[in-house]
Coordinates of C-alpha atoms in Angstrom, one line a residue:
X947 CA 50.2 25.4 7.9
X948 CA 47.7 23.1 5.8
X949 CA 48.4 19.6 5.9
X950 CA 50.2 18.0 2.9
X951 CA 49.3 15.0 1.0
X952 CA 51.1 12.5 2.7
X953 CA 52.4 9.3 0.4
X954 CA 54.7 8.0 2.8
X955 CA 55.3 4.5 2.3
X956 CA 55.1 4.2 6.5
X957 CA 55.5 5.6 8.7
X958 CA 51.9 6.7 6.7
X959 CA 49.4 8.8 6.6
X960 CA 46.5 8.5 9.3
X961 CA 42.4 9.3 9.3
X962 CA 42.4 12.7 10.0
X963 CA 39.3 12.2 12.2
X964 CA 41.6 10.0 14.8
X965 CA 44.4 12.2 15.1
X966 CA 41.8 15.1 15.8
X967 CA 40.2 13.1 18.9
X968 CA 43.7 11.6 20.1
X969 CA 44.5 15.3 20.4
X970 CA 41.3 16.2 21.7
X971 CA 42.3 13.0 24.4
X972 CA 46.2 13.8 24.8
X973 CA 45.5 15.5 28.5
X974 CA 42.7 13.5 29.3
X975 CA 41.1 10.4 28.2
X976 CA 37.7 9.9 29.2
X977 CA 38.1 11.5 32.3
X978 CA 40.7 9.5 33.8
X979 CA 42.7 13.0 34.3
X980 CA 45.7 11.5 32.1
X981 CA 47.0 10.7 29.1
X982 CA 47.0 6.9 27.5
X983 CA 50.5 7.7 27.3
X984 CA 50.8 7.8 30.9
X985 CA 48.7 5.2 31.3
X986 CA 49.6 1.8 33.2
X987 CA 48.4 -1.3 30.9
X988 CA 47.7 -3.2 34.1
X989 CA 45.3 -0.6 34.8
X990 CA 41.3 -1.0 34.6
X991 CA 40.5 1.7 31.6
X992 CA 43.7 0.5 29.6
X993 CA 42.3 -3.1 29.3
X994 CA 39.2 -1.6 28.1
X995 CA 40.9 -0.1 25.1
X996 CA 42.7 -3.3 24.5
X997 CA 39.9 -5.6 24.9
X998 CA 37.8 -2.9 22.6
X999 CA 40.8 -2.9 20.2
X1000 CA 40.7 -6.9 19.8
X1001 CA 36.8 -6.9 19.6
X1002 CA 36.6 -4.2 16.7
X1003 CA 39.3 -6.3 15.1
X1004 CA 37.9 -9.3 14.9
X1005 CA 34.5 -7.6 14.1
X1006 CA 36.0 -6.5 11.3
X1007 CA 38.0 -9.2 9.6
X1008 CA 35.8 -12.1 11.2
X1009 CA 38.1 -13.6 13.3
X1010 CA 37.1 -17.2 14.7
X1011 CA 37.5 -18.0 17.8
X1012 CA 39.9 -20.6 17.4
X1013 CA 42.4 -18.1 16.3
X1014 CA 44.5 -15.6 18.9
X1015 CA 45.5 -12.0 18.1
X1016 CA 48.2 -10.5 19.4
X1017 CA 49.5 -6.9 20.0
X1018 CA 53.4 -6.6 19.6
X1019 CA 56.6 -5.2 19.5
X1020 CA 59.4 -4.8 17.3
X1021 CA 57.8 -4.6 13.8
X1022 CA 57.2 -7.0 11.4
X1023 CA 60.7 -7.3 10.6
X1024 CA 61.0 -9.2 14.0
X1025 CA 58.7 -11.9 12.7
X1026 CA 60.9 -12.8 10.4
X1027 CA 63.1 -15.0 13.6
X1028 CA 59.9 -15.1 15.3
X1029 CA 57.9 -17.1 13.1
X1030 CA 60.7 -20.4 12.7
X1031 CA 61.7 -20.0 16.1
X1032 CA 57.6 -21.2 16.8
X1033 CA 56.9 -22.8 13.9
X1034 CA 60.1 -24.6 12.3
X1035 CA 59.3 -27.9 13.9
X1036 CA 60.7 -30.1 11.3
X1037 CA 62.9 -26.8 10.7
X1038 CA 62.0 -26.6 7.1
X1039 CA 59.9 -24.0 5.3
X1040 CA 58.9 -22.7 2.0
X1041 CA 59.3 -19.2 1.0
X1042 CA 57.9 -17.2 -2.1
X1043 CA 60.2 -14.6 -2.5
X1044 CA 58.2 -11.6 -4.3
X1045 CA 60.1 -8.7 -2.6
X1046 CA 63.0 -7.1 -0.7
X1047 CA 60.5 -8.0 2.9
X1048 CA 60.5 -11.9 1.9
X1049 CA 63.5 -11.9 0.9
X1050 CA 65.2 -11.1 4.2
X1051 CA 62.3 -13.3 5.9
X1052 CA 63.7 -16.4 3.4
X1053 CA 67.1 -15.3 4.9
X1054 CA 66.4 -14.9 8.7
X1055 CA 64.7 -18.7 8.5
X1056 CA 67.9 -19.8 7.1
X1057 CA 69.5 -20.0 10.5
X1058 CA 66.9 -21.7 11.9
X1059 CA 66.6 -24.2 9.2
X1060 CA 66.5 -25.2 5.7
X1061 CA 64.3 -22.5 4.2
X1062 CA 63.2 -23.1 0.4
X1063 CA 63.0 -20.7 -2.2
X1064 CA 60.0 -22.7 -3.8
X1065 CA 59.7 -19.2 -6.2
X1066 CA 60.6 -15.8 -6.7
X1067 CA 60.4 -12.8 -9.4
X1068 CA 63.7 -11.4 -8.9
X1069 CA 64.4 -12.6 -12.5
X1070 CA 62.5 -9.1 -13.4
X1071 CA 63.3 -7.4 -10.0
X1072 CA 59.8 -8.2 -8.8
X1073 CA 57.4 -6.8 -11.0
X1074 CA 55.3 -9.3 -11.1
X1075 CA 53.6 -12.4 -9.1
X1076 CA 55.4 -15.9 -9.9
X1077 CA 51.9 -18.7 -10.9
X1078 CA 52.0 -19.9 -7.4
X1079 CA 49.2 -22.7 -8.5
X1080 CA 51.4 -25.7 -8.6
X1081 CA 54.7 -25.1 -6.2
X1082 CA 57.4 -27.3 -5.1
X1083 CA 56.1 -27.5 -1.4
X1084 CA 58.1 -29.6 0.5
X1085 CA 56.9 -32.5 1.6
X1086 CA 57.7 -31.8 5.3
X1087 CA 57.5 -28.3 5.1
X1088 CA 56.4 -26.6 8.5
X1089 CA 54.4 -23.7 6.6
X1090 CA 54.6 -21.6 3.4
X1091 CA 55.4 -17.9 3.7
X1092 CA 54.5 -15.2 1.5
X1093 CA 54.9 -11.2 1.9
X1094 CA 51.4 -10.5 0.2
X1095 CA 51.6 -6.9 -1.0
X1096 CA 55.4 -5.7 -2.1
X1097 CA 55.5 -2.0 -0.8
X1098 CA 58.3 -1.4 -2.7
X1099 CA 57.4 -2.7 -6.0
X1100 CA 53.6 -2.1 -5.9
X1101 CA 52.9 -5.8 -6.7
X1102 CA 49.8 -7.8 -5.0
X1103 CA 49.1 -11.7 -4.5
X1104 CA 45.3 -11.4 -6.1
X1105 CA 45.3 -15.6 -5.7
X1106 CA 47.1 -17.1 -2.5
X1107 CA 49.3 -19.8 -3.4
X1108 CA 48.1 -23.5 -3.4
X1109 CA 50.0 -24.4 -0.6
X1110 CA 49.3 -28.2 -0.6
X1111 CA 47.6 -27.8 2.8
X1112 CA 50.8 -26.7 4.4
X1113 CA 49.9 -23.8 6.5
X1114 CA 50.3 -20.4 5.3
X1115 CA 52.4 -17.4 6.7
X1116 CA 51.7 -13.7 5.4
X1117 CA 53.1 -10.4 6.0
X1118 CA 50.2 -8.5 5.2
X1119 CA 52.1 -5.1 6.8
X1120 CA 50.6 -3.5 3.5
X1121 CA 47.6 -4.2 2.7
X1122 CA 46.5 -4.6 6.4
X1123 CA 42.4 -4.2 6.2
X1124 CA 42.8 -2.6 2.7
X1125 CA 39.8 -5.4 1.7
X1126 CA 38.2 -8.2 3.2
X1127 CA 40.0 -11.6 3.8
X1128 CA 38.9 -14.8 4.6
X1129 CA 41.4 -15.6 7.7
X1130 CA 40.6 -19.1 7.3
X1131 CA 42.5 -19.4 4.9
X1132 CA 45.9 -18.3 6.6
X1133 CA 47.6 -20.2 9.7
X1134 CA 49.1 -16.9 10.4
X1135 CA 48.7 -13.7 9.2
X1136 CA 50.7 -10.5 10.7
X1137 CA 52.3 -7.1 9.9
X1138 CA 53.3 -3.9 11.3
X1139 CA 50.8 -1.1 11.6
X1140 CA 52.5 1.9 10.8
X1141 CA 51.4 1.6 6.9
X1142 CA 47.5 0.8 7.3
X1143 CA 46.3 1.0 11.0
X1144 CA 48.7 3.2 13.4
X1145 CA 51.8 4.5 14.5
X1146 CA 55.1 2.3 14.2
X1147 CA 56.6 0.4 17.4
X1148 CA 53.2 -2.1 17.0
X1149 CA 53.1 -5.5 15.0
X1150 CA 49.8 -7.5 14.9
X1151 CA 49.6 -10.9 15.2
X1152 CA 46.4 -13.1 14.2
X1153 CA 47.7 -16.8 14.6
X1154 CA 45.3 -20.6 14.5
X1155 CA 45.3 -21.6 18.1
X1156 CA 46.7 -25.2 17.3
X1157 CA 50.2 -23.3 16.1
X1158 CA 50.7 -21.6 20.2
X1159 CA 52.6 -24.4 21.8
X1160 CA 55.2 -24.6 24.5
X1161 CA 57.4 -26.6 21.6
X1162 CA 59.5 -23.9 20.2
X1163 CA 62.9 -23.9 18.6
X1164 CA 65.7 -24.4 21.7
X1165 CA 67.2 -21.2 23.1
X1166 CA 64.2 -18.7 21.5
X1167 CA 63.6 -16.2 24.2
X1168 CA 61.1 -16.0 26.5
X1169 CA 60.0 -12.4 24.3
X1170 CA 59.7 -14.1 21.2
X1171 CA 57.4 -17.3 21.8
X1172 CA 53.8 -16.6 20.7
X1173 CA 52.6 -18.7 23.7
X1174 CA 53.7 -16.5 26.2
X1175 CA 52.1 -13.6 24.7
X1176 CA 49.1 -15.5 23.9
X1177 CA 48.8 -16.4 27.9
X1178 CA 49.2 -13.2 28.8
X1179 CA 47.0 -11.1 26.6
X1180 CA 49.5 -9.2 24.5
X1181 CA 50.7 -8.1 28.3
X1182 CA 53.5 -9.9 29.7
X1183 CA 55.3 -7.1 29.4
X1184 CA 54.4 -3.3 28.9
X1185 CA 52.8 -3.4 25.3
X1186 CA 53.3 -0.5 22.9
X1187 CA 50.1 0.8 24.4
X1188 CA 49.3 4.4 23.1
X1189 CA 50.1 2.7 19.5
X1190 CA 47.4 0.4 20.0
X1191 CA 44.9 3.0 21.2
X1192 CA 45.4 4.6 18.2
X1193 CA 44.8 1.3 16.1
X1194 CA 41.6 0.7 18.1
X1195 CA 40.4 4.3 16.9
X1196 CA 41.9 3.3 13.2
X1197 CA 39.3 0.2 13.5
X1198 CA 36.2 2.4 15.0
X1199 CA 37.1 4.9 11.9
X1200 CA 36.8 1.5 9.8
X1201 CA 33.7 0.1 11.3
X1202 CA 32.0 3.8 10.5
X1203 CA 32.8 3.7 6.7
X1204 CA 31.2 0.4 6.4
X1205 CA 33.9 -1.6 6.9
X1206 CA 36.2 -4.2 4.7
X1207 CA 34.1 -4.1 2.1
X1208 CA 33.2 -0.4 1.6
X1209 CA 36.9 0.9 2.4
X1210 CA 37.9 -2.2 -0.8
X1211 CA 35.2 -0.3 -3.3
X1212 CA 37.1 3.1 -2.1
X1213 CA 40.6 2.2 -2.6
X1214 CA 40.0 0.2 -6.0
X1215 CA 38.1 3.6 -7.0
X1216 CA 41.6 6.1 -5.9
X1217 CA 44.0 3.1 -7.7
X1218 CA 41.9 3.0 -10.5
X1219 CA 42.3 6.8 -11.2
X1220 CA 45.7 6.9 -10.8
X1221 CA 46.7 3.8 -13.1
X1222 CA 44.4 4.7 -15.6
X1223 CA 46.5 7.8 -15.7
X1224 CA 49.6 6.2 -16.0
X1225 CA 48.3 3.8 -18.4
X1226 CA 47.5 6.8 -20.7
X1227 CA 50.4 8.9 -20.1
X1228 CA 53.5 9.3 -22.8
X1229 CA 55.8 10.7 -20.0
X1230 CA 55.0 8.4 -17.0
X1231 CA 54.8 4.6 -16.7
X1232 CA 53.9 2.4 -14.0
X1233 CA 56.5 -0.6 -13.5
X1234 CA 54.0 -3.5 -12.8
X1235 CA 52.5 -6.2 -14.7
X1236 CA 48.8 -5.1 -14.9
X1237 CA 47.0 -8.2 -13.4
X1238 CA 49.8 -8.0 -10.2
X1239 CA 49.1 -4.3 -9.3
X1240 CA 48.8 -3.2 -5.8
X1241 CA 45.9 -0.8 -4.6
X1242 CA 48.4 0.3 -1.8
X1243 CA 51.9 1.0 -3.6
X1244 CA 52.0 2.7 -7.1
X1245 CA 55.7 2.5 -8.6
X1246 CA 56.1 4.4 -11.7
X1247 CA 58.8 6.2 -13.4
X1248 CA 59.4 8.7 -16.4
X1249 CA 62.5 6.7 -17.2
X1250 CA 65.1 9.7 -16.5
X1251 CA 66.6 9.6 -13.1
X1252 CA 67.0 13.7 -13.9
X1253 CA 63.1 13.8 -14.3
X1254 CA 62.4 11.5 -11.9
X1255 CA 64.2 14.0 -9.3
X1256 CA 62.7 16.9 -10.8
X1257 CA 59.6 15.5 -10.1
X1258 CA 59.7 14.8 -6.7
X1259 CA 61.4 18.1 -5.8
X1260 CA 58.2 20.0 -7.5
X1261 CA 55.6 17.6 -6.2
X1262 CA 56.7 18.7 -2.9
X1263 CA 56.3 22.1 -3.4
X1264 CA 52.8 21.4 -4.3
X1265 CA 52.2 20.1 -1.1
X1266 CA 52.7 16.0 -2.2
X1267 CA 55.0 14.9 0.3
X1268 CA 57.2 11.3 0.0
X1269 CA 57.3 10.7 -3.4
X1270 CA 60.4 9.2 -4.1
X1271 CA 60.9 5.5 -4.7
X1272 CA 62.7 3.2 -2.4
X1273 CA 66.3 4.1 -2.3
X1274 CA 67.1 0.5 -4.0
X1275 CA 64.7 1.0 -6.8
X1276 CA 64.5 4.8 -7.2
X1277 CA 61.5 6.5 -9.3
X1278 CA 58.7 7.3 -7.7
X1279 CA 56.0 5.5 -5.2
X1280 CA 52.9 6.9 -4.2
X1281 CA 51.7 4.9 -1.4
X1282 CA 47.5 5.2 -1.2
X1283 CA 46.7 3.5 2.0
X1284 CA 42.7 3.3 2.8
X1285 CA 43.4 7.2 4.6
X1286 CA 44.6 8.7 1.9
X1287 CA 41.6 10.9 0.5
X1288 CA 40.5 10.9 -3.1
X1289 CA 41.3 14.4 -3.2
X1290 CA 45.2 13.6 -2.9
X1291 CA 45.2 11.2 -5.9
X1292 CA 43.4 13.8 -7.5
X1293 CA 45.9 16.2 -6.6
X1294 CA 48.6 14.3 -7.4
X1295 CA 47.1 12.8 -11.0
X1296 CA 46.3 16.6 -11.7
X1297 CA 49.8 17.7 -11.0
X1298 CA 51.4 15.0 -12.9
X1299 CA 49.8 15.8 -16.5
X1300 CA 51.0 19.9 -15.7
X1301 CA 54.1 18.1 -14.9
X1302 CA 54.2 16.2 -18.1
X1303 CA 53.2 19.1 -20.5
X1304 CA 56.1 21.1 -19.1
X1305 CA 58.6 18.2 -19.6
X1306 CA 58.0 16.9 -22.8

């Protein structure tokens, strides 16, 4: 069977080109007679990959050297305690809810501490970007926290907040390497891969040095503090290792297109064929303010939930796979992350105008 156009939301669609030499790997890697699945991490040729893994990341992003990436479990949902258990030291923080992902990260810090909703856009069930210019900081806030890009309603911080040099936390899950970024800018910046970069079970972690301390909230577990990770080299304990192998060949694939910058000029060229679509069309229509748009997550609807079902029961039979909306918005979504080809927003864009001429 010939592979669909996959616009999963995540678990997502992955370079072609990787899972072809991961195959061509599976029985052997390298010569080592065995799969990286079978791997041990404390071996020799498994710290290569991870060391290669961190290099090629950093490569591409520019990571300083005063700032630590780590390799995880448990998904970016498990930074949501993570991050006040290490961080709440005054136990208060700031939180911009744009989303259903900030949201529930506003909520988890609220048993750690006092966690401010310093702005939101569930007025117009997140459509849109609150001005994030001149906030409400709190004077002794620990950090400010944002959820960057909204994968379920296709809305994208194009500004950072002005946090009033209080450090800044961002789920970046995705738009992971979707365009460059100045990590300088961010105290920490983390999100799962399974959108972006890999296969789900792995969350990264790119954190300033000066934020790893021993002083973390009483009674975190020893799992959860960033220091002990940190010490250990994403390896105090067995790390989701086949899932990074696979990131490391995500970031190779990266590096060969030319990187941040060239992989930003393809995805702004995919979006931009697809909203100018929607933006044209008298059947569909996109359900984000223009200047908030996301390259990664397209929400759009034909306002009929009828339609809208019919739609994504015909797209699939045309080979355009995970359609549908987010069960609490429904609609449609069609997630474009930096593997999705041109071809497939071609396919799709061609498919909705035979789609709209039928249903008028």
């Amino acid at each position: 069977m010939a592979r669909v156009y996959n616009f999963s939301a995540g678990p997502a669609v992955l370079p072609e080109q990787v899972l072809r030499e991961a195959a061509a790997e599976m029985l052997d890697y390298r010569g080592s007679g065995m799969s990286v699945m079978e791997m041990s991490h404390r071996s020799k040729t498994y710290q290569g990959i991870l060391d290669e893994a961190e290099a090629d990341l950093r490569g591409l992003i520019g990571i300083p050297d005063n700032y630590r990436v780590l390799f995880l479990q448990g998904g970016a949902s498990q930074q949501f305690a993570m991050i006040p258990m290490n961080l709440m030291k005054n136990r208060v923080a700031d939180y911009i809810v744009t989303g259903q992902w900030a949201k529930k990260a506003w909520q988890e810090a609220a048993k750690y501490g006092t966690a401010n909703k310093i702005a939101s856009s569930e007025d117009q069930t997140y459509s849109y970007i609150p001005d994030c210019s001149d906030l409400p900081v709190s004077e002794n806030a620990d950090y400010v926290y944002i959820c960057e890009n909204n994968t379920i309603y296709g809305t994208k911080f194009k500004t950072l907040p002005n946090t009033k040099g209080k450090p800044l936390v961002a789920d970046v899950s995705s738009c992971f390497l979707s365009e460059p970024v100045d990590i300088t800018k961010y105290a920490l910046m983390y999100g799962g891969v399974q959108k972006n970069i890999g296969p789900a079970g792995v969350v990264i972690v790119i954190i300033r040095e000066d934020l790893i301390t021993e002083d973390v909230l009483p009674g975190t577990p020893t799992m959860l503090q960033y220091k002990i990770h940190a010490d250990a080299g994403s390896l105090y304990n067995t790390p989701p290792a086949y899932g990074i192998y696979i990131c490391g060949k995500v970031f190779k694939w990266l590096k060969d297109l030319g990187g941040l910058s060239a992989i930003q000029k393809m995805n702004e060229e995919k979006a931009a064929v697809l909203y100018d679509f929607l933006d044209e069309s008298s059947l569909f229509k996109g359900t984000v303010r223009r200047q908030d748009r996301s390259l990664m997550n397209v929400p759009f609807i034909t306002g009929s939930d009828e339609l809208d079902a019919k739609f994504v029961m015909e797209a699939k039979e045309h080979g355009l796979e995970n359609l549908k909306g987010h069960r609490s918005v429904g609609g449609m979504r069609a997630s474009i992350y930096n593997a999705m080809p041109m071809e497939g927003v071609r396919s799709l864009v061609e498919f909705m105008k035979k789609f709209e001429m039928e249903n008028k």
